[in-house]
Amino acid sequence: MMGTSINATTMNDDWSEDDDKDDAPLLSADDEINQPTKGFLSSFKAGIAARKLKILITCTYVSTMIGLGLVMSAIGPTLEGLAQAFGQEHSTDLAPILMSRGVGYTIGTLVMGWTSTKYKHKRHLGIVVSAVVMGVFAMLIPQFASGKKSLWTLVLMMTFMSLAGGALDLGTNVLLTIVWQEDRFAAPAMNMLHFAWGVGSMLSPLVADGVGLEADRMRETWAVTGAIAIFLGVPPIMFASPLRFEEIEEQTKSENEKEDQDSESVDKLEAQNKSAKENEDEEGESGDELEAELQSQNNSASANDISPLKFYVGITALFFFYFAYAGCEHTPGDWLATFAMDQLDQDEDVGAYMTSVYWAMLTFGRLLGVGTSVWLSANQLIGLDFGMCIIGCILLITLGGKDVQVAYFSSGLIGFGLSTLYPMGILLGESRLPLTAKWISRFIAGGTIGSVVVPVIVGLLFKISSMAFSWALLSFIGMQFTCYMTVALMKPLKK
């Protein structure tokens, strides 16, 4: 479907029309005086049109991310029902599906990172296909439940669903950074995107509880969830895929070189017919110009020069930053309901509501971050986030294992603290390292691996003690803070 690309082509066409009008003869004195005003108004209107287009495309990404959060967060509340449907004794016996989820998510981010770089004009098609595939496999998950022997069918369905989800996650994040490149509203837009993911995650337990958490209701619950995700994932196809400024310049340069090929040949022929002395003078002058140009390029490149060691240290730190973040984020989403049932002796409904509170506070924090990110720096926001996470973990360790109300409060505080760490990590990386979509996909893959390892480890520790859930959260928050400081202390890139 044809759409509008985010580049200067459309606006340049408008400006070229204005230039043709400016070249019209017999301008009156009043017309000459009004030309600067008209030029300003034309540019102003073009700027408003571009901003509206950015907002519209961002809204389609927001819709897509709501669907992603709805599907990926349905696992935790339905874990007990899935365990019963697939003939397992306890929800902790489904640890393999959490591992398959992370493996699929990792592969999906890597595939999308490669395809997004190679097929620049098909980026929107890629995320729409990912949304549809994710929704279809979500609907298929419980359709093969027939006892213990069908567990590996569940693992396979979960892998493919998560592969599409990982591709969708990376695709929308990368495209949003392209849409809002070099724009002061990039941080609020990124927070809005992850706020949308939080909305889906908050609604997911409520949708599951509304349709049914029992084993015999799993087919209907996952069918409704998958269908909603497909519906929400289609809107980006209405617009053409955005391009980075350098990609636009490369495309324009290629077109201009093709058009100017004949004129360049004529210029070369004329140059060959000049006298030897003139050729020597011109060669000397062109040599001086070339040397000056190369020197200018070297000076410009040195402004953002970074050693390979520092670059790979930064990438590694960001990899483990997202590894720890995903572990902290997914662990409450996956195991908070089980914690409420095992440690606090509550029923499934309380577990679902507690999980919803966690996602609701994470969502509210991201919504609040949309506005506060304009007034507060990334360092200030991240400092507040880490402080709330640590306080929430301490409350959960000391009092949350005995009191349901404290467990509600501390889980909500942890969710609020985790709210803006994900988008701020991407913006931090882009401010310190020269990143491409491929490199972003590589360190975000750390998050998908963390979503494999950490929830599985916590699930195994649950069999020893339910309180291991709280200690694991605190440990990985500390790991995340260490990785953040490693990147934050690097020298910022110059724009």
Coordinates of C-alpha atoms in Angstrom, one line a residue:
M1 CA 0.0 0.0 0.0
M2 CA 1.4 3.4 -0.9
G3 CA 2.2 5.8 1.9
T4 CA 4.3 8.8 2.6
S5 CA 8.0 8.5 3.3
I6 CA 9.7 10.5 6.0
N7 CA 12.2 12.4 3.9
A8 CA 12.7 15.7 2.4
T9 CA 11.4 14.7 -1.1
T10 CA 7.8 15.8 -0.5
M11 CA 8.8 19.1 1.1
N12 CA 11.4 19.8 -1.5
D13 CA 8.8 19.4 -4.2
D14 CA 6.7 22.0 -2.5
W15 CA 9.6 24.3 -2.1
S16 CA 10.5 23.9 -5.8
E17 CA 7.0 25.0 -6.7
D18 CA 7.5 28.1 -4.6
D19 CA 10.9 28.7 -6.2
D20 CA 9.2 28.6 -9.7
K21 CA 6.7 31.2 -8.5
D22 CA 9.5 33.3 -7.1
D23 CA 11.1 33.4 -10.6
A24 CA 8.0 34.9 -12.2
P25 CA 8.7 38.3 -13.8
L26 CA 7.3 41.7 -13.0
L27 CA 7.1 41.4 -9.3
S28 CA 5.7 44.5 -7.6
A29 CA 7.4 46.2 -4.7
D30 CA 4.9 44.8 -2.3
D31 CA 5.5 41.3 -3.7
E32 CA 9.3 41.7 -3.3
I33 CA 8.9 42.8 0.3
N34 CA 6.5 39.9 1.1
Q35 CA 8.8 37.2 -0.4
P36 CA 10.8 36.5 2.8
T37 CA 7.5 36.2 4.8
K38 CA 6.1 33.8 2.2
G39 CA 9.2 31.7 2.3
F40 CA 9.1 31.6 6.1
L41 CA 5.4 30.6 6.1
S42 CA 6.1 27.9 3.5
S43 CA 8.9 26.4 5.6
F44 CA 6.8 26.7 8.7
K45 CA 3.8 24.9 7.1
A46 CA 6.1 22.2 5.8
G47 CA 7.6 21.7 9.2
I48 CA 4.1 21.3 10.7
A49 CA 3.2 18.7 8.0
A50 CA 6.4 16.7 8.7
R51 CA 5.7 16.7 12.5
K52 CA 2.1 15.5 11.9
L53 CA 3.4 12.7 9.7
K54 CA 5.8 11.7 12.4
I55 CA 3.0 11.6 15.0
L56 CA 0.7 9.6 12.8
I57 CA 3.4 7.0 12.1
T58 CA 4.3 6.9 15.8
C59 CA 0.6 6.2 16.6
T60 CA 0.8 3.1 14.3
Y61 CA 3.9 1.9 16.3
V62 CA 2.0 2.5 19.5
S63 CA -0.8 0.3 18.3
T64 CA 1.6 -2.4 17.3
M65 CA 3.3 -2.3 20.7
I66 CA 0.0 -2.6 22.6
G67 CA -0.5 -5.9 20.7
L68 CA 3.0 -7.1 21.5
G69 CA 2.6 -6.4 25.2
L70 CA -0.8 -8.1 25.2
V71 CA 0.5 -11.4 23.8
M72 CA 3.9 -11.6 25.5
S73 CA 2.5 -10.8 28.9
A74 CA -0.3 -13.4 28.7
I75 CA 2.1 -16.2 29.6
G76 CA 2.4 -15.4 33.4
P77 CA -1.3 -15.2 34.3
T78 CA -2.1 -18.3 32.2
L79 CA 0.9 -20.3 33.3
E80 CA -1.1 -22.4 35.8
G81 CA -3.9 -23.0 33.3
L82 CA -1.5 -24.0 30.6
A83 CA 0.3 -26.4 33.0
Q84 CA -3.0 -28.1 33.8
A85 CA -4.0 -28.2 30.1
F86 CA -0.7 -29.8 29.1
G87 CA -0.8 -32.3 32.0
Q88 CA 1.8 -30.7 34.3
E89 CA 1.6 -30.8 38.1
H90 CA 2.8 -27.2 38.7
S91 CA 3.4 -24.1 36.8
T92 CA 7.2 -24.4 37.5
D93 CA 7.2 -27.5 35.2
L94 CA 6.6 -25.1 32.3
A95 CA 10.1 -23.6 32.6
P96 CA 11.0 -25.0 29.1
I97 CA 8.5 -22.7 27.4
L98 CA 10.1 -19.7 29.1
M99 CA 13.4 -20.8 27.6
S100 CA 11.8 -21.3 24.2
R101 CA 10.3 -17.8 24.4
G102 CA 13.7 -16.2 25.0
V103 CA 15.4 -18.3 22.3
G104 CA 12.7 -17.3 19.7
Y105 CA 12.9 -13.7 20.8
T106 CA 16.6 -13.6 20.4
I107 CA 16.5 -15.1 16.9
G108 CA 13.7 -12.7 16.0
T109 CA 15.7 -9.6 16.9
L110 CA 18.8 -10.8 15.0
V111 CA 16.7 -11.5 11.9
M112 CA 15.0 -8.2 12.0
G113 CA 18.3 -6.3 12.5
W114 CA 19.6 -7.9 9.4
T115 CA 16.5 -7.5 7.2
S116 CA 16.0 -3.9 8.4
T117 CA 19.4 -2.9 7.2
K118 CA 19.2 -4.8 3.9
Y119 CA 15.7 -4.1 2.9
K120 CA 15.3 -0.5 3.9
H121 CA 12.1 0.2 1.9
K122 CA 10.3 -2.9 3.3
R123 CA 10.7 -2.1 7.0
H124 CA 7.0 -1.5 7.6
L125 CA 6.0 -4.7 5.8
G126 CA 8.4 -6.6 8.0
I127 CA 6.9 -5.5 11.3
V128 CA 3.3 -6.0 10.0
V129 CA 4.2 -9.6 8.9
S130 CA 5.8 -10.1 12.3
A131 CA 2.6 -9.0 14.1
V132 CA 0.4 -11.3 12.1
V133 CA 2.7 -14.3 12.6
M134 CA 2.9 -13.6 16.3
G135 CA -0.9 -13.4 16.6
V136 CA -1.5 -16.6 14.6
F137 CA 0.9 -18.7 16.7
A138 CA -0.6 -17.2 19.9
M139 CA -3.9 -18.5 18.8
L140 CA -2.4 -21.9 18.0
I141 CA -0.6 -22.3 21.4
P142 CA -3.4 -24.1 23.3
Q143 CA -4.9 -25.9 20.3
F144 CA -2.7 -28.9 20.7
A145 CA -3.1 -29.5 24.5
S146 CA -3.6 -33.2 25.0
G147 CA -1.5 -34.2 28.1
K148 CA 2.1 -34.4 28.9
K149 CA 3.2 -35.7 25.5
S150 CA 2.0 -32.4 23.9
L151 CA 4.4 -30.2 26.0
W152 CA 7.0 -30.0 23.2
T153 CA 4.3 -28.8 20.8
L154 CA 3.7 -26.0 23.2
V155 CA 7.4 -25.2 23.3
L156 CA 7.5 -25.1 19.4
M157 CA 4.5 -22.8 19.2
M158 CA 6.0 -20.5 21.9
T159 CA 9.3 -20.4 20.0
F160 CA 7.7 -19.2 16.7
M161 CA 5.4 -16.8 18.5
S162 CA 8.3 -15.3 20.3
L163 CA 10.5 -15.1 17.2
A164 CA 7.9 -12.9 15.6
G165 CA 7.5 -10.9 18.8
G166 CA 11.3 -10.3 19.0
A167 CA 11.3 -9.1 15.3
L168 CA 8.4 -6.8 16.0
D169 CA 10.0 -5.4 19.2
L170 CA 13.3 -4.5 17.5
G171 CA 11.6 -3.3 14.3
T172 CA 9.4 -0.7 16.0
N173 CA 12.2 0.5 18.3
V174 CA 14.6 1.0 15.4
L175 CA 12.0 2.6 13.1
L176 CA 11.0 5.1 15.9
T177 CA 14.6 6.3 16.2
I178 CA 14.6 6.8 12.5
V179 CA 11.3 8.7 12.5
W180 CA 12.4 11.1 15.3
Q181 CA 16.1 11.3 14.3
E182 CA 17.8 14.5 15.5
D183 CA 14.6 15.7 17.0
R184 CA 14.2 16.9 20.6
F185 CA 11.0 14.8 21.0
A186 CA 12.9 11.5 20.4
A187 CA 13.0 10.7 24.1
P188 CA 9.2 11.3 24.7
A189 CA 8.3 9.4 21.6
M190 CA 10.4 6.4 22.8
N191 CA 8.8 6.5 26.2
M192 CA 5.4 6.6 24.5
L193 CA 6.3 3.5 22.5
H194 CA 7.2 1.6 25.6
F195 CA 4.2 3.0 27.5
A196 CA 2.1 1.3 24.8
W197 CA 3.8 -2.0 25.5
G198 CA 3.0 -1.4 29.2
V199 CA -0.6 -0.8 28.3
G200 CA -0.8 -4.1 26.5
S201 CA 1.0 -5.9 29.4
M202 CA -1.4 -4.3 32.0
L203 CA -4.5 -5.3 30.0
S204 CA -3.2 -8.8 29.3
P205 CA -4.0 -10.3 32.8
L206 CA -7.4 -8.6 32.8
V207 CA -8.3 -10.0 29.4
A208 CA -7.1 -13.4 30.5
D209 CA -9.1 -13.2 33.7
G210 CA -12.2 -12.0 31.8
V211 CA -12.1 -14.8 29.3
G212 CA -11.0 -17.5 31.8
L213 CA -7.9 -18.7 33.6
E214 CA -9.1 -22.3 33.9
A215 CA -7.5 -25.0 31.8
D216 CA -10.6 -25.6 29.7
R217 CA -10.7 -21.8 28.8
M218 CA -7.1 -21.6 27.5
R219 CA -8.2 -22.0 23.8
E220 CA -10.6 -19.0 24.0
T221 CA -8.2 -16.9 26.1
W222 CA -5.3 -17.2 23.7
A223 CA -7.5 -16.9 20.6
V224 CA -8.9 -13.6 21.8
T225 CA -5.4 -12.4 22.7
G226 CA -3.9 -13.3 19.3
A227 CA -6.8 -11.8 17.3
I228 CA -6.4 -8.5 19.1
A229 CA -2.7 -8.5 18.4
I230 CA -3.2 -9.1 14.7
F231 CA -5.7 -6.2 14.5
L232 CA -3.4 -3.8 16.3
G233 CA -0.4 -4.8 14.2
V234 CA -1.7 -3.9 10.7
P235 CA -1.7 0.0 10.8
P236 CA 2.0 0.6 9.9
I237 CA 1.4 -0.8 6.4
M238 CA -0.5 2.5 5.6
F239 CA 2.8 4.4 5.5
A240 CA 6.0 4.0 3.5
S241 CA 9.0 2.9 5.5
P242 CA 11.1 5.7 7.0
L243 CA 14.8 6.2 6.0
R244 CA 17.7 7.6 7.9
F245 CA 19.1 11.0 6.7
E246 CA 22.3 9.3 5.4
E247 CA 20.1 6.7 3.5
I248 CA 18.2 9.6 1.9
E249 CA 21.4 11.4 0.9
E250 CA 22.8 8.2 -0.5
Q251 CA 19.7 7.6 -2.6
T252 CA 19.6 11.3 -3.8
K253 CA 23.3 11.2 -4.6
S254 CA 23.0 8.1 -6.7
E255 CA 20.2 9.7 -8.7
N256 CA 22.1 12.9 -9.2
E257 CA 25.2 11.0 -10.3
K258 CA 23.2 9.2 -12.9
E259 CA 21.7 12.5 -14.2
D260 CA 25.0 14.3 -14.3
Q261 CA 27.0 11.5 -16.0
D262 CA 26.8 13.1 -19.5
S263 CA 27.7 16.6 -18.4
E264 CA 30.7 15.2 -16.5
S265 CA 31.9 13.5 -19.6
V266 CA 31.8 16.8 -21.5
D267 CA 33.7 18.6 -18.8
K268 CA 36.4 15.9 -18.8
L269 CA 36.8 16.3 -22.6
E270 CA 37.1 20.1 -22.4
A271 CA 39.7 19.7 -19.6
Q272 CA 41.8 17.4 -21.8
N273 CA 42.0 20.1 -24.6
K274 CA 43.5 22.7 -22.3
S275 CA 47.2 23.7 -22.5
A276 CA 49.8 21.8 -20.5
K277 CA 50.6 24.8 -18.3
E278 CA 46.9 25.3 -17.5
N279 CA 46.6 21.6 -16.7
E280 CA 49.6 21.8 -14.4
D281 CA 48.1 24.9 -12.6
E282 CA 44.8 23.2 -12.3
E283 CA 46.3 20.0 -11.0
G284 CA 48.2 22.0 -8.4
E285 CA 45.1 23.8 -7.3
S286 CA 42.9 20.7 -7.3
G287 CA 45.6 18.9 -5.3
D288 CA 45.6 21.6 -2.7
E289 CA 41.8 21.5 -2.7
L290 CA 41.8 17.7 -2.3
E291 CA 44.3 17.9 0.5
A292 CA 42.2 20.5 2.3
E293 CA 39.0 18.4 1.8
L294 CA 40.7 15.3 3.1
Q295 CA 42.0 17.2 6.1
S296 CA 38.5 18.6 6.8
Q297 CA 37.0 15.1 6.6
N298 CA 39.7 13.7 8.9
N299 CA 39.1 16.5 11.4
S300 CA 35.3 15.9 11.3
A301 CA 35.8 12.1 11.7
S302 CA 38.2 12.6 14.7
A303 CA 35.5 14.4 16.6
N304 CA 33.6 11.2 17.1
D305 CA 36.6 8.8 16.9
I306 CA 36.3 5.9 19.3
S307 CA 38.8 3.1 19.7
P308 CA 37.6 -0.5 18.9
L309 CA 38.2 -1.5 22.5
K310 CA 35.9 1.2 23.9
F311 CA 33.3 0.4 21.3
Y312 CA 33.2 -3.3 22.1
V313 CA 33.3 -2.6 25.9
G314 CA 30.2 -0.3 25.4
I315 CA 28.4 -2.9 23.3
T316 CA 29.1 -5.6 25.8
A317 CA 27.9 -3.4 28.7
L318 CA 24.7 -2.6 26.8
F319 CA 24.3 -6.3 26.1
F320 CA 24.3 -7.2 29.8
F321 CA 22.3 -4.0 30.6
Y322 CA 19.4 -5.4 28.6
F323 CA 20.2 -9.0 29.8
A324 CA 19.6 -7.8 33.4
Y325 CA 16.7 -5.5 32.5
A326 CA 14.8 -8.3 30.7
G327 CA 15.4 -10.6 33.6
C328 CA 14.0 -8.0 36.0
E329 CA 11.1 -7.1 33.8
H330 CA 10.0 -10.6 32.8
T331 CA 10.5 -12.3 36.2
P332 CA 7.5 -10.5 38.0
G333 CA 5.4 -10.8 34.9
D334 CA 6.0 -14.6 34.8
W335 CA 6.2 -15.5 38.4
L336 CA 4.4 -12.9 40.5
A337 CA 1.2 -14.8 40.3
T338 CA 2.9 -18.0 41.4
F339 CA 4.6 -16.0 44.2
A340 CA 1.2 -14.8 45.4
M341 CA -0.2 -18.4 45.4
D342 CA 2.8 -20.2 46.9
Q343 CA 4.3 -17.6 49.3
L344 CA 1.1 -15.7 50.3
D345 CA -1.4 -18.6 49.9
Q346 CA -3.7 -16.6 47.6
D347 CA -5.9 -17.8 44.7
E348 CA -5.3 -17.4 40.9
D349 CA -7.4 -14.2 40.7
V350 CA -5.2 -12.4 43.3
G351 CA -2.1 -13.5 41.4
A352 CA -3.5 -12.1 38.1
Y353 CA -4.5 -8.8 39.8
M354 CA -1.1 -8.5 41.4
T355 CA 0.6 -9.0 38.0
S356 CA -1.8 -6.4 36.5
V357 CA -0.8 -3.9 39.2
Y358 CA 2.9 -4.5 38.4
W359 CA 2.3 -3.9 34.7
A360 CA 0.0 -0.9 35.4
M361 CA 2.7 0.9 37.4
L362 CA 5.3 0.1 34.8
T363 CA 2.9 1.6 32.2
F364 CA 2.1 4.7 34.3
G365 CA 5.8 5.3 34.8
R366 CA 6.3 5.2 31.0
L367 CA 3.5 7.6 30.5
L368 CA 4.9 9.9 33.1
G369 CA 8.3 9.6 31.4
V370 CA 6.9 11.0 28.2
G371 CA 6.6 14.4 29.8
T372 CA 9.4 14.2 32.4
S373 CA 12.0 13.2 29.8
V374 CA 11.6 16.7 28.2
W375 CA 12.6 18.4 31.5
L376 CA 14.9 15.8 33.2
S377 CA 18.0 14.3 31.7
A378 CA 18.4 10.6 31.0
N379 CA 20.8 10.3 33.9
Q380 CA 18.3 11.9 36.4
L381 CA 15.5 9.6 35.2
I382 CA 17.6 6.5 35.4
G383 CA 18.8 7.4 38.8
L384 CA 15.2 7.7 40.1
D385 CA 14.3 4.5 38.4
F386 CA 17.1 2.5 40.1
G387 CA 16.3 4.0 43.5
M388 CA 12.7 2.9 43.3
C389 CA 13.6 -0.6 42.1
I390 CA 16.0 -1.1 45.0
I391 CA 13.5 0.2 47.6
G392 CA 10.8 -2.1 46.1
C393 CA 13.0 -5.2 46.3
I394 CA 14.0 -4.5 49.9
L395 CA 10.3 -4.1 50.9
L396 CA 9.4 -7.3 49.0
I397 CA 12.3 -9.2 50.8
T398 CA 11.6 -7.9 54.3
L399 CA 7.7 -7.6 54.4
G400 CA 6.2 -8.6 51.1
G401 CA 6.5 -12.3 51.8
K402 CA 4.1 -12.1 54.7
D403 CA 1.7 -9.2 53.8
V404 CA -0.4 -9.1 50.7
Q405 CA -0.8 -5.4 50.7
V406 CA 3.0 -4.8 51.0
A407 CA 3.5 -7.3 48.1
Y408 CA 1.1 -5.3 46.0
F409 CA 2.9 -2.0 46.9
S410 CA 6.4 -3.3 46.4
S411 CA 5.7 -5.0 43.1
G412 CA 4.0 -1.8 41.8
L413 CA 7.1 0.2 42.9
I414 CA 9.4 -2.2 41.1
G415 CA 7.3 -1.9 38.0
F416 CA 7.3 1.9 38.2
G417 CA 11.1 1.9 38.7
L418 CA 11.7 -0.3 35.6
S419 CA 9.4 1.9 33.5
T420 CA 11.9 4.1 31.5
L421 CA 15.1 2.0 31.8
Y422 CA 14.5 0.2 28.4
P423 CA 14.1 3.3 26.2
M424 CA 16.7 5.3 28.1
G425 CA 19.2 2.6 27.5
I426 CA 18.8 2.8 23.7
L427 CA 19.1 6.6 23.8
L428 CA 22.2 6.4 26.1
G429 CA 23.8 4.0 23.7
E430 CA 23.2 6.2 20.7
S431 CA 24.7 9.2 22.5
R432 CA 27.9 7.3 23.4
L433 CA 28.5 4.9 20.5
P434 CA 28.1 5.1 16.6
L435 CA 25.3 2.6 16.3
T436 CA 23.5 1.0 13.4
A437 CA 20.3 -1.2 13.4
K438 CA 22.5 -4.2 13.3
W439 CA 24.5 -3.2 16.4
I440 CA 21.3 -2.2 18.2
S441 CA 19.8 -5.6 17.5
R442 CA 23.0 -7.3 18.9
F443 CA 22.9 -5.6 22.3
I444 CA 19.1 -5.8 22.5
A445 CA 19.6 -9.6 22.0
G446 CA 21.1 -9.5 25.5
G447 CA 17.6 -8.7 26.7
T448 CA 16.1 -11.7 24.9
I449 CA 18.8 -14.0 26.3
G450 CA 18.0 -12.5 29.8
S451 CA 14.4 -13.3 29.3
V452 CA 15.5 -16.9 28.7
V453 CA 17.9 -17.3 31.5
V454 CA 16.6 -15.3 34.5
P455 CA 12.9 -16.5 34.5
V456 CA 14.1 -20.1 34.1
I457 CA 16.6 -19.8 37.0
V458 CA 13.9 -18.2 39.2
G459 CA 11.5 -21.0 38.3
L460 CA 14.0 -23.6 39.4
L461 CA 14.7 -21.6 42.6
F462 CA 11.0 -21.5 43.3
K463 CA 11.2 -25.2 44.1
I464 CA 13.7 -24.4 46.9
S465 CA 12.2 -21.2 48.2
S466 CA 9.6 -18.7 47.0
M467 CA 11.6 -15.8 48.4
A468 CA 14.4 -16.5 45.9
F469 CA 12.1 -14.5 43.5
S470 CA 12.8 -11.3 45.5
W471 CA 16.6 -11.8 45.9
A472 CA 17.0 -12.6 42.2
L473 CA 15.3 -9.3 41.3
L474 CA 17.7 -7.3 43.6
S475 CA 20.8 -9.0 42.2
F476 CA 20.0 -8.3 38.6
I477 CA 19.0 -4.7 39.3
G478 CA 22.5 -4.3 40.8
M479 CA 24.0 -5.9 37.6
Q480 CA 22.0 -3.5 35.4
F481 CA 23.2 -0.5 37.3
T482 CA 26.9 -1.5 36.9
C483 CA 26.5 -1.9 33.2
Y484 CA 24.7 1.5 32.9
M485 CA 27.5 3.3 34.7
T486 CA 30.1 1.7 32.3
V487 CA 28.4 3.3 29.3
A488 CA 27.4 6.6 31.0
L489 CA 31.0 7.4 31.9
M490 CA 32.0 7.2 28.2
K491 CA 32.6 10.5 26.3
P492 CA 29.4 11.6 24.5
L493 CA 29.4 11.7 20.6
K494 CA 29.5 15.1 19.0
K495 CA 26.5 15.9 16.7

